[in-house]
Tab-separated table of C-alpha atoms and ligand atoms in Angstrom:
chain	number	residue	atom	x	y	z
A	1	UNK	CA	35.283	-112.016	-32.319
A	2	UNK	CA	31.803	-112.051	-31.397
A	3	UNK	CA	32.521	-113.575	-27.991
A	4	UNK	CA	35.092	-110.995	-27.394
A	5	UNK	CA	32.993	-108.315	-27.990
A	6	UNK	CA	30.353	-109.784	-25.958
A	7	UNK	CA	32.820	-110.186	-23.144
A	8	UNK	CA	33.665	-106.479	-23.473
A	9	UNK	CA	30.688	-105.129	-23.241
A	10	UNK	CA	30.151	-107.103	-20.070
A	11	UNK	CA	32.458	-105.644	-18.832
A	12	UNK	CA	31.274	-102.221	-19.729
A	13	UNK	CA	27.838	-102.743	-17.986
A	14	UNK	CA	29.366	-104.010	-14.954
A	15	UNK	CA	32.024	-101.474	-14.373
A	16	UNK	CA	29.059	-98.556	-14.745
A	17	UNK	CA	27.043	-100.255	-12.602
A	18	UNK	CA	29.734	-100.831	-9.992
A	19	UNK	CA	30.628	-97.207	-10.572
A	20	UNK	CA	27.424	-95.275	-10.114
A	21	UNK	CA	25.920	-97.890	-6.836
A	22	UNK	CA	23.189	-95.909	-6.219
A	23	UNK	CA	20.822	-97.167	-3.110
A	24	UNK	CA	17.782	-96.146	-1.707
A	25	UNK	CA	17.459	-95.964	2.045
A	26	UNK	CA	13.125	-96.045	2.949
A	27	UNK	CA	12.640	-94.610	6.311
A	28	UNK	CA	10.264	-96.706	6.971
A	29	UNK	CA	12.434	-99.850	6.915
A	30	UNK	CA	13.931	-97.894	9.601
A	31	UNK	CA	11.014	-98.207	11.424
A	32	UNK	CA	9.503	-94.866	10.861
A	33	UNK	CA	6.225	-94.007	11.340
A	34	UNK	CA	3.441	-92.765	8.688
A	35	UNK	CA	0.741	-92.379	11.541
A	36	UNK	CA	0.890	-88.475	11.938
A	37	UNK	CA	0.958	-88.685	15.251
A	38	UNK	CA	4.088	-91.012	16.813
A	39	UNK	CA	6.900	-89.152	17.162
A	40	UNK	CA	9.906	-90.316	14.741
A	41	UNK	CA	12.119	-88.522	16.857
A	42	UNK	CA	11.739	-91.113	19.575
A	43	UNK	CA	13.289	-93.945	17.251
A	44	UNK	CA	15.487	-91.871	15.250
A	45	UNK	CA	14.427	-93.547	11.466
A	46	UNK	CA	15.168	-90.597	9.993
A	47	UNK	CA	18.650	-89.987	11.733
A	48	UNK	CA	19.715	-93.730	11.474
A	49	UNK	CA	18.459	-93.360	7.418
A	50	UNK	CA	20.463	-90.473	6.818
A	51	UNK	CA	23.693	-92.064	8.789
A	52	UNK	CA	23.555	-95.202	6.424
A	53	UNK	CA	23.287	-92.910	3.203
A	54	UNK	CA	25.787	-90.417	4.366
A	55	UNK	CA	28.496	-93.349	4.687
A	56	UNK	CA	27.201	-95.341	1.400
A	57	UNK	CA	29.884	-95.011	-1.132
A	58	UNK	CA	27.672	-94.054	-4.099
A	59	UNK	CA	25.259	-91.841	-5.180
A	60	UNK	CA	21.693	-92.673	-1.916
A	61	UNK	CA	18.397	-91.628	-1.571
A	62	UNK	CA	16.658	-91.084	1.634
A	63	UNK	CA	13.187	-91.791	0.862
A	64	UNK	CA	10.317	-90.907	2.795
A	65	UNK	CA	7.207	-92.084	1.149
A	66	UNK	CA	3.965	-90.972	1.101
A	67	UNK	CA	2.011	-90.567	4.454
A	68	UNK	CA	2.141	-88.291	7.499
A	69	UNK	CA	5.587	-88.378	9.591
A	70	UNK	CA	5.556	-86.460	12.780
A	71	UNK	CA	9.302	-84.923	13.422
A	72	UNK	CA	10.746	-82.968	16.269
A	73	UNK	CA	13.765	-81.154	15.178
A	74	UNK	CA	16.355	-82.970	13.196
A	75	UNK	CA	20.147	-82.257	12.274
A	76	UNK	CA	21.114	-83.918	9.141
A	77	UNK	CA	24.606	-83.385	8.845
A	78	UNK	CA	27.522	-84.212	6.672
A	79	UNK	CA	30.040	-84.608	5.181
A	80	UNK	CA	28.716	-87.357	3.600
A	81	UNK	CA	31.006	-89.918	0.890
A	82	UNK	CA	28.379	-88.780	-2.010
A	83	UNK	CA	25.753	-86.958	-3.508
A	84	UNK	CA	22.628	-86.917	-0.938
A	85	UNK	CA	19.108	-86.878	-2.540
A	86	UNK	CA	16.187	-86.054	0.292
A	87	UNK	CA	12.969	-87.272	-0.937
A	88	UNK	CA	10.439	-86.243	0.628
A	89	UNK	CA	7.404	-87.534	-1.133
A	90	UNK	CA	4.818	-87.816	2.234
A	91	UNK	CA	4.674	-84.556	4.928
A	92	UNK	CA	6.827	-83.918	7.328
A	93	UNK	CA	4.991	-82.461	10.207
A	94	UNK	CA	6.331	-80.481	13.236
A	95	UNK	CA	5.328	-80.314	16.580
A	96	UNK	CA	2.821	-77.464	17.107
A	97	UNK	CA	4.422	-76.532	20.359
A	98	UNK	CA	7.121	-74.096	19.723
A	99	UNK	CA	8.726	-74.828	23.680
A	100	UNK	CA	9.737	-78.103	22.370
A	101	UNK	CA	12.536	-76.890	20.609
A	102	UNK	CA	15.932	-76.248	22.006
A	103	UNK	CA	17.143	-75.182	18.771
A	104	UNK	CA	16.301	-72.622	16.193
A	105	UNK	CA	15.270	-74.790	13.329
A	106	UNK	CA	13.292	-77.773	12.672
A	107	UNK	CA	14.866	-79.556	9.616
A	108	UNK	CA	18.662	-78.385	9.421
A	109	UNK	CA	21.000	-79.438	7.030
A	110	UNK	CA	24.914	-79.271	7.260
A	111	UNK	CA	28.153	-79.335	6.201
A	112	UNK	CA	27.360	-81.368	2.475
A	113	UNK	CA	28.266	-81.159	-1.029
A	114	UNK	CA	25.796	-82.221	-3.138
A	115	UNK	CA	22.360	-81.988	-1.738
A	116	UNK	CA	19.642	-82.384	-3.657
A	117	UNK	CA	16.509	-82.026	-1.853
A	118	UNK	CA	12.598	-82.830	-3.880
A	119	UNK	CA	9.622	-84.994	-4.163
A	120	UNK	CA	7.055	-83.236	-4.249
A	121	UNK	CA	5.910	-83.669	-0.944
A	122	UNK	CA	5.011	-81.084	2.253
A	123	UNK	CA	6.749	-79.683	5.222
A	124	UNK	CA	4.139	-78.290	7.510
A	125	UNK	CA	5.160	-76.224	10.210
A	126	UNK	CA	2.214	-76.135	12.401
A	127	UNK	CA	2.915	-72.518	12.896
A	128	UNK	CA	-0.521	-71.172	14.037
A	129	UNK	CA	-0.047	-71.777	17.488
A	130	UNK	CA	3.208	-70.576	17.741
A	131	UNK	CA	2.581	-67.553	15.874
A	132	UNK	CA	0.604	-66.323	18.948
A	133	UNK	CA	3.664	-66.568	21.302
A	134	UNK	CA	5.408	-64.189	19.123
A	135	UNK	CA	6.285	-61.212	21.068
A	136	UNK	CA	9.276	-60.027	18.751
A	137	UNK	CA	7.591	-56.846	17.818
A	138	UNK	CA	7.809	-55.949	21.775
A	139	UNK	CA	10.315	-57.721	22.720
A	140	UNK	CA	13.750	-56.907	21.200
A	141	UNK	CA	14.955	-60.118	23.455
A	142	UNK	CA	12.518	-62.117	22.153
A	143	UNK	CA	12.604	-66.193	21.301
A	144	UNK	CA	13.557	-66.916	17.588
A	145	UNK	CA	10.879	-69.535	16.724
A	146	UNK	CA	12.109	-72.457	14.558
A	147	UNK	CA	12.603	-71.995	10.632
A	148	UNK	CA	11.178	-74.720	8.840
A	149	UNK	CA	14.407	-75.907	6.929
A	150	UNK	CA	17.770	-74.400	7.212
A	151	UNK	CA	20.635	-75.030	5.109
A	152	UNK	CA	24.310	-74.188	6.967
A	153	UNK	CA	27.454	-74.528	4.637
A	154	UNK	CA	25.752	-76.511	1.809
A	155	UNK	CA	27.669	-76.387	-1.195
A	156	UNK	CA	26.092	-77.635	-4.630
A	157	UNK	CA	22.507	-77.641	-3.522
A	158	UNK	CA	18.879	-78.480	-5.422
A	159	UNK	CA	16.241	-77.547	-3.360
A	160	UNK	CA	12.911	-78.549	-5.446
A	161	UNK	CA	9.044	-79.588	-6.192
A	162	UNK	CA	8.421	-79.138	-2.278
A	163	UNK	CA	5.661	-76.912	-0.655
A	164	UNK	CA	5.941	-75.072	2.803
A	165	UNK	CA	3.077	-74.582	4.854
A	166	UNK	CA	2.638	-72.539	8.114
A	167	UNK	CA	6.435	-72.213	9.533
A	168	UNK	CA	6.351	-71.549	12.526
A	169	UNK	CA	9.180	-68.740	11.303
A	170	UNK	CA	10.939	-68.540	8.357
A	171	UNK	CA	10.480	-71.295	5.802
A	172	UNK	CA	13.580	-71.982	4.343
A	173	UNK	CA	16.870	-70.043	6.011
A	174	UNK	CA	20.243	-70.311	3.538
A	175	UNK	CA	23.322	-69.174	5.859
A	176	UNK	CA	27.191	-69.590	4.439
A	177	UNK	CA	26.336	-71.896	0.942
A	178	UNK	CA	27.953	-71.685	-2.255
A	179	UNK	CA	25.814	-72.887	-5.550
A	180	UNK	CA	22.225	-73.610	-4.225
A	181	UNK	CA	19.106	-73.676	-6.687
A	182	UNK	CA	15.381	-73.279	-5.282
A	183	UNK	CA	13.294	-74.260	-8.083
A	184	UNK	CA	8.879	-74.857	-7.959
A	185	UNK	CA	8.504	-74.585	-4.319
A	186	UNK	CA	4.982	-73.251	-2.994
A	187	UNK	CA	5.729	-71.367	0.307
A	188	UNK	CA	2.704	-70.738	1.600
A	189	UNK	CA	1.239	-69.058	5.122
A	190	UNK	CA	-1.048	-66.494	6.508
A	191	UNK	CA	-0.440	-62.197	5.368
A	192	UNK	CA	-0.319	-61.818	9.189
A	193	UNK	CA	1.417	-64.696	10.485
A	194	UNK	CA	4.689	-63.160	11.826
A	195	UNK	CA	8.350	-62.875	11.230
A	196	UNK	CA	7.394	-65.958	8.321
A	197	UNK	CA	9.866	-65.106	5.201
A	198	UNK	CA	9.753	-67.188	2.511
A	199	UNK	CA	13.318	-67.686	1.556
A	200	UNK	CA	16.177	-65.785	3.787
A	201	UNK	CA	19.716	-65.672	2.200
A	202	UNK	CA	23.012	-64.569	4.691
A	203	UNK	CA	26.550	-65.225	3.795
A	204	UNK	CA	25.760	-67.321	0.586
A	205	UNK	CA	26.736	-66.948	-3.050
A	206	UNK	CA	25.547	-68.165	-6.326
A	207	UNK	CA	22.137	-68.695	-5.512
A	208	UNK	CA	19.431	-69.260	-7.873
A	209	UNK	CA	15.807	-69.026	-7.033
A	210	UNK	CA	13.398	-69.367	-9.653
A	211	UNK	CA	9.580	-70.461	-10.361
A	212	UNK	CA	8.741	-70.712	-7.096
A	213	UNK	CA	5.653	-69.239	-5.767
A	214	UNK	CA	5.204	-67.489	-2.375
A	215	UNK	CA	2.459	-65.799	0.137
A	216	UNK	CA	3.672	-65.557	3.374
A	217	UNK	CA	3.436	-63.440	6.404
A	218	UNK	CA	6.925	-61.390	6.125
A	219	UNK	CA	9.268	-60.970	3.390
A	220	UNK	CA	9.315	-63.248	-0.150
A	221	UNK	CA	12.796	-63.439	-0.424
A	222	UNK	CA	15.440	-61.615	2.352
A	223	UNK	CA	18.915	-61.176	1.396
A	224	UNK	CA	21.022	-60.266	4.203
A	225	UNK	CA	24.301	-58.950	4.936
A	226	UNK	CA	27.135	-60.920	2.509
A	227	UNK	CA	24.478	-62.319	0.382
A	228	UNK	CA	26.449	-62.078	-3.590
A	229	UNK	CA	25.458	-63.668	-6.953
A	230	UNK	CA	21.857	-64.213	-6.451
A	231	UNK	CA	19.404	-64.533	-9.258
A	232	UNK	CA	15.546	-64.367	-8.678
A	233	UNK	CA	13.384	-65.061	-11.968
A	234	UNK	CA	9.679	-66.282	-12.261
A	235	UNK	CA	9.025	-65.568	-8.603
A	236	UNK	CA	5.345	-64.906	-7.710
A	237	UNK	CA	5.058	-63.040	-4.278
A	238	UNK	CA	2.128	-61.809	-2.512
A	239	UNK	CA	0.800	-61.255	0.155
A	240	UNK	CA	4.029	-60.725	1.883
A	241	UNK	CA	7.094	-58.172	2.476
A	242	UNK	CA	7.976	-58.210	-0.940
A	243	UNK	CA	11.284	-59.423	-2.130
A	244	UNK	CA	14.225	-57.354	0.262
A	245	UNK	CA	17.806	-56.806	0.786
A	246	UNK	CA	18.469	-55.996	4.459
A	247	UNK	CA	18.115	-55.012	6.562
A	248	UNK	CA	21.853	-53.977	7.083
A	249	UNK	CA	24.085	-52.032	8.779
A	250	UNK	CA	23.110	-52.737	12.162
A	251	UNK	CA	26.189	-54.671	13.249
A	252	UNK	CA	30.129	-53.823	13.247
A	253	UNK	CA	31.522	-56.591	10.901
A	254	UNK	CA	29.031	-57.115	8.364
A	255	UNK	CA	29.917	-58.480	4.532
A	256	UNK	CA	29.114	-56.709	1.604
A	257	UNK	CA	25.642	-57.167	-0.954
A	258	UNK	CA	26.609	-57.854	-4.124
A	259	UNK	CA	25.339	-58.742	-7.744
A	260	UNK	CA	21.750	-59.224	-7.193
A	261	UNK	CA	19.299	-59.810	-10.083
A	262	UNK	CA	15.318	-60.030	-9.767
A	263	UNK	CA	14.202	-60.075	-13.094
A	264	UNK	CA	10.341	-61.978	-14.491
A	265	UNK	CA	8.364	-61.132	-10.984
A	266	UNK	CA	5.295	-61.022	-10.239
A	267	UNK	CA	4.512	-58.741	-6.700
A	268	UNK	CA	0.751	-58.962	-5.627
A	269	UNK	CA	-0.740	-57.519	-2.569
A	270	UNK	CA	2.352	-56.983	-0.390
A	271	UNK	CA	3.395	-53.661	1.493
A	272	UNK	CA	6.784	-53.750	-0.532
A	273	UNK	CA	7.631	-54.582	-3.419
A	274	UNK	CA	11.463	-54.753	-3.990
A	275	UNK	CA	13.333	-52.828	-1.015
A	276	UNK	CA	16.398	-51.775	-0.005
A	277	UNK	CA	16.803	-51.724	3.849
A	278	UNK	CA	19.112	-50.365	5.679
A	279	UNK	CA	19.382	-49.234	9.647
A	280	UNK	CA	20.750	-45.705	10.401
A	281	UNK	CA	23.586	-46.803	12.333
A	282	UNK	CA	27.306	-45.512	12.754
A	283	UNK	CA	29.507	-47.828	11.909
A	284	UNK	CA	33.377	-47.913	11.563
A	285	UNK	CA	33.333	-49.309	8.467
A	286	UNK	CA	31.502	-48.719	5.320
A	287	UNK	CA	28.882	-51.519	4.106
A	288	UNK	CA	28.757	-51.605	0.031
A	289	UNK	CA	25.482	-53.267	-1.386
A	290	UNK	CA	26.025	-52.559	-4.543
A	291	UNK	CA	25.053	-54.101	-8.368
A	292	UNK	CA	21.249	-54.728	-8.253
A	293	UNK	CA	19.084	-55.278	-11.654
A	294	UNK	CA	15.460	-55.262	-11.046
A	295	UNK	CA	13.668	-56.110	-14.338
A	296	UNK	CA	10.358	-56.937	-16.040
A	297	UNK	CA	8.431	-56.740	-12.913
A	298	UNK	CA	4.617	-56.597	-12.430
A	299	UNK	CA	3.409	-54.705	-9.727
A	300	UNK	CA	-0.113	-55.209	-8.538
A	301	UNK	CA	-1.959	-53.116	-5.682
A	302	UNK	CA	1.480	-52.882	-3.458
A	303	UNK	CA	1.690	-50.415	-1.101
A	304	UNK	CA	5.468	-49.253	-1.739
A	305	UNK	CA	6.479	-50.601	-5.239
A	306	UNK	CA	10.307	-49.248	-5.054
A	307	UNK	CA	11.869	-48.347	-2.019
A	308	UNK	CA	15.048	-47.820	-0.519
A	309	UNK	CA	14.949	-46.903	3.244
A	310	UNK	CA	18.000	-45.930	4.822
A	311	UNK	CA	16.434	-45.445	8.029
A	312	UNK	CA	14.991	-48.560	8.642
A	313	UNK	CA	13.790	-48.889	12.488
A	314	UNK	CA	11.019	-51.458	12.724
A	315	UNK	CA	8.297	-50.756	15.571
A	316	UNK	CA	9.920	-47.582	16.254
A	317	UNK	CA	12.944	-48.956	18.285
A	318	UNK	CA	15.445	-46.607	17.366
A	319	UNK	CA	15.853	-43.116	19.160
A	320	UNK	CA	14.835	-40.066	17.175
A	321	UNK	CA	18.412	-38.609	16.181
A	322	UNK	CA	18.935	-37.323	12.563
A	323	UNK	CA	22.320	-36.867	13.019
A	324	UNK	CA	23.052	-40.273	12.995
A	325	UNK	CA	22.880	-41.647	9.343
A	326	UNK	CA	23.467	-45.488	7.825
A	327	UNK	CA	26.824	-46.310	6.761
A	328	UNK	CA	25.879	-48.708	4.105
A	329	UNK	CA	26.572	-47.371	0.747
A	330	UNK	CA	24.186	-48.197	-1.964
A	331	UNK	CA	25.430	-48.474	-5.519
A	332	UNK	CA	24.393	-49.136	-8.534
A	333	UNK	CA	20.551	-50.614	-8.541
A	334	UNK	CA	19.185	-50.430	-11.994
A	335	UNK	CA	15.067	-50.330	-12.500
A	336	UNK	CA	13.991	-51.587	-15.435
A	337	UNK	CA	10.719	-51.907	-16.890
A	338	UNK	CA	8.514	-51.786	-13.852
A	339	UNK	CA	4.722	-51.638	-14.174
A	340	UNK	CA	1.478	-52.128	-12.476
A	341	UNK	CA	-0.513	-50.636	-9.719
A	342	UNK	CA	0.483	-49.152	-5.846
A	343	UNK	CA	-2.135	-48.184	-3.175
A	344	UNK	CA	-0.176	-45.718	-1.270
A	345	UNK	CA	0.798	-42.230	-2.940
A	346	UNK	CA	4.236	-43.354	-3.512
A	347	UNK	CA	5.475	-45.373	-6.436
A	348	UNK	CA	9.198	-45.203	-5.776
A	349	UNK	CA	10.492	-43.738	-2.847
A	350	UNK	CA	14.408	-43.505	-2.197
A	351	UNK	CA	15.844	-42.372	1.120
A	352	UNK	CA	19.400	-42.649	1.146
A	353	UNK	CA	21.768	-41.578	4.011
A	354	UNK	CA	22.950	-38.384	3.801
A	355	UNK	CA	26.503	-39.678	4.447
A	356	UNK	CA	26.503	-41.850	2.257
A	357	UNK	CA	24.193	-40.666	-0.855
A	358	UNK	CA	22.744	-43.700	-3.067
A	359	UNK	CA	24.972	-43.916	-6.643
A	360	UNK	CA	24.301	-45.260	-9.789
A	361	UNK	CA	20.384	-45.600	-9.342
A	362	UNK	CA	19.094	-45.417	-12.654
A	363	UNK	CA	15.316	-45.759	-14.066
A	364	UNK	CA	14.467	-47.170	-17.069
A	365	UNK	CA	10.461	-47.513	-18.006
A	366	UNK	CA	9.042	-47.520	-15.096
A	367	UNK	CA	4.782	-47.256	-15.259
A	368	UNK	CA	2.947	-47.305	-11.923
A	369	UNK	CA	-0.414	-45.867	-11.208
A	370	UNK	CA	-2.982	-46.363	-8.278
A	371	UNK	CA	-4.376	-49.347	-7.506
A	372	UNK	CA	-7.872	-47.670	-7.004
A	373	UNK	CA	-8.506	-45.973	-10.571
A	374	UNK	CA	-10.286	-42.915	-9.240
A	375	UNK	CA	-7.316	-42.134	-6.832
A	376	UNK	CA	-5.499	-39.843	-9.315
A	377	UNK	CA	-1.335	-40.513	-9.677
A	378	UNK	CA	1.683	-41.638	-7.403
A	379	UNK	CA	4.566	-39.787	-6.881
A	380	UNK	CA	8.058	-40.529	-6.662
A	381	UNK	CA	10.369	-39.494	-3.197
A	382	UNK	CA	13.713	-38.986	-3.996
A	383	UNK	CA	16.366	-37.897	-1.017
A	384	UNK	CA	20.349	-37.753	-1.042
A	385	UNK	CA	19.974	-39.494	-4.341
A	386	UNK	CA	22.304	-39.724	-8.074
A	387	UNK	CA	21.549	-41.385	-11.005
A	388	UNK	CA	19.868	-40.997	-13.910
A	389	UNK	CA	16.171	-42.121	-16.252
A	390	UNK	CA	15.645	-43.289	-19.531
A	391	UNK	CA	13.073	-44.512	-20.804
A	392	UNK	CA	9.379	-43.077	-20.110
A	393	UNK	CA	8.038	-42.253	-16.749
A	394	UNK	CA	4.683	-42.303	-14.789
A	395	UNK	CA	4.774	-40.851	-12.664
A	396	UNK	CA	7.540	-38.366	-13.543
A	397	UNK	CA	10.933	-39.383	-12.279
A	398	UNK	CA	12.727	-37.657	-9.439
A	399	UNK	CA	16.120	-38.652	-10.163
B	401	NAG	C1	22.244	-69.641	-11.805
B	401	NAG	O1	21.835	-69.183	-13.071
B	401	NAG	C2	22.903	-68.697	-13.852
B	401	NAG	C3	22.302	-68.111	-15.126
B	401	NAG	O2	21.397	-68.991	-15.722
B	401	NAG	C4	23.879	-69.822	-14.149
B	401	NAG	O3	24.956	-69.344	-14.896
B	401	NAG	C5	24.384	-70.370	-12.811
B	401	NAG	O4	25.212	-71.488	-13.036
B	401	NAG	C6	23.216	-70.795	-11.943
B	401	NAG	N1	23.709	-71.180	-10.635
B	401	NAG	C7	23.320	-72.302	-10.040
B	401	NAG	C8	23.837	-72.531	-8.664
B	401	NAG	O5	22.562	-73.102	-10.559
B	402	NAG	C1	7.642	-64.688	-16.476
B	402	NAG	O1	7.525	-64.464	-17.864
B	402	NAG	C2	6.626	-65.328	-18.523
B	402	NAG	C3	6.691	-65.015	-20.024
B	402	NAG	O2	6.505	-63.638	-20.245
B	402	NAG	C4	5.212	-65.165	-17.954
B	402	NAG	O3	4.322	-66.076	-18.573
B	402	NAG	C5	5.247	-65.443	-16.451
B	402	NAG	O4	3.980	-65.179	-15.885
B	402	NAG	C6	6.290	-64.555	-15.790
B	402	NAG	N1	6.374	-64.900	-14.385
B	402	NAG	C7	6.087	-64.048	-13.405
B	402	NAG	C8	6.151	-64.604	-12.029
B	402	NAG	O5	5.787	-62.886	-13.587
């Protein structure tokens, strides 16, 4: 009996070890380089690491330990035979010169299911050169500079415990994924390092950001044109652009906004705080961004706490012609339980298109008063806008 039982249970243990094979794949046994300055690109550790994993039949872990790694731009790419864990426990460092890249990103990951990407270590972007050389506010031609670490067509992604430094653009870009989380990331860069978002979202669904904290140079968090099921919690932003949708409606062929919650947010020193954007352009077909809950939210000495903007035009690159109005119909955004300080007059401000007036905007408890406490009160804008308040009101509603 006993031996039986003995020989069943060996069995057990073997069969769940055979079944989970889980491997670790060290970069440097790959020859990488911890130095700071050799270039890893040269010998391709990280590429030949991530190959190996990417076929290994189980569950593999490309670690990169502690230390500095130096890293041109890198595609890892899938599909791989199993979950992929990134572990990034050293920095990864890019090259400061931003004419060394022939692509738009610096860390790019493709085409996987599974993902799971932590350790606690750093990317550094080594953005402050770079940030010089961009002319994008002149320019409307103008060089994309490389985004720190974009995701294309992940599905089933854990982006974690990682901090950002100094992208050279954005930090993190998310374009077509399904079922991403972005949990305690530090994103951090300079209020007036350009074009630097924190987190931009295009074509993705089911995406969960939450405890992360970010002070960057351009927006927080960008959603962009068929961003849907996105949930923001325990986000600290500031400085920055504030947490935005848009801008959209520039382009025939654009996908919807839809089901967007920010709720547990802390905005601090920013020019927005959440926005709406939208460009004033004729378009042949409607855009609906539609379903937004903004709730609990702390506002502290932002310069536009609310606003939607329906006639977005950045550096004044749009002609001057009213008649033309956005085609992007806003629907349903619910405020709720909004407080803290602004230090413009404006608390919320809504400019909707006149073709398309903003529905379902409703107000529920929203307290904002100037930042500078001998500044008397804000005031709320409201154009080409229904809805309704509830709740109390300061400063007095205009919807
Ligand atoms: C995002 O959060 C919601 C609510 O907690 C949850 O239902 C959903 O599964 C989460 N999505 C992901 C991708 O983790
Ligand atoms: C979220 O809510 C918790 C509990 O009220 C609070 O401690 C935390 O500071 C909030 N986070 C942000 C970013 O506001």
């Amino acid at each position: 009996m006993v031996a039986i039982f003995l020989f069943v249970m060996c069995l057990l243990v073997y069969s769940t070890e055979a079944q989970v094979q889980y491997k670790v794949f060290n970069v440097n046994d790959y020859g990488a380089n911890a130095d700071g300055n050799t270039d890893n690109s040269v010998i391709k550790a990280f590429l030949k690491a991530w190959s190996d994993a990417c076929r290994w039949q189980g569950k593999s872990t490309i670690l990169i330990p502690q230390g500095t790694y130096m890293l041109k731009e890198v595609i890892f790419s899938g599909p791989c035979n199993a979950w992929m864990n990134f572990k990034i426990e050293g920095t990864l460092k890019a090259p400061s010169d931003p004419y060394s890249f022939k692509t738009e990103n610096w860390i790019n990951f493709r085409y996987i299911n599974k993902l799971n990407v932590g350790g606690g270590g750093t990317l550094d972007g080594q953005g402050s050169s770079a940030w010089e050389t961009n002319d994008c506010t002149k320019n409307p031609n103008c060089r994309p500079l490389p985004t720190t670490m974009k995701f294309d067509f992940i599905t089933n992604g854990n982006i974690h415990h990682l901090r950002s430094i100094n992208s050279k653009q954005s930090h993190f870009v998310v374009f077509g994924c399904d079922q991403m989380t972005f949990t305690k990331l530090r994103i951090i860069a300079p209020d007036e390092s350009p074009n630097t978002d924190g987190i931009k979202i295009g074509k993705s669904k089911g995406i969960n950001i939450t405890s992360v904290t970010i002070g960057t140079g351009d927006d927080c968090i960008a959603m962009l044109a068929g961003t849907r099921n996105v949930l923001i919690s325990d986000v600290f932003c500031g400085p920055g652009h504030g947490i935005s949708v848009g801008s959209l409606g520039k382009n025939e062929g654009e996908e919807d906004v839809d089901n967007i919650v920010v709720k547990n947010c802390t905005i601090s020193g920013t020019n927005n705080g959440v926005r709406i954007k939208s460009w004033a352009v004729q378009l042949k077909k409607t855009l609906m961004a539609s379903n937004f809950l903004y709730e609990d939210i702390v506002m502290d000495n932002v310069q536009f706490p609310i606003i939607i903007d329906q006639d977005y035009c950045p550096h004044s690159s749009c002609q001057e012609d009213s008649s033309v109005q956005s085609s992007v119909q806003i629907s349903n955004v619910a405020y709720k339980n909004i407080r803290g300080s602004g230090n413009s007059e404006v608390a919320a401000s809504f400019k909707c298109s006149q073709n398309k007036p903003c529905q379902g905007i409703t107000m529920d408890n929203i307290n904002l008063w100037p930042y500078a406490s001998d500044s008397g009160s804000l005031s709320n804008v409201c154009l080409n806008v229904n809805g309704a308040s509830y709740g109390q009101h300061n400063p007095p509603s205009c919807i």
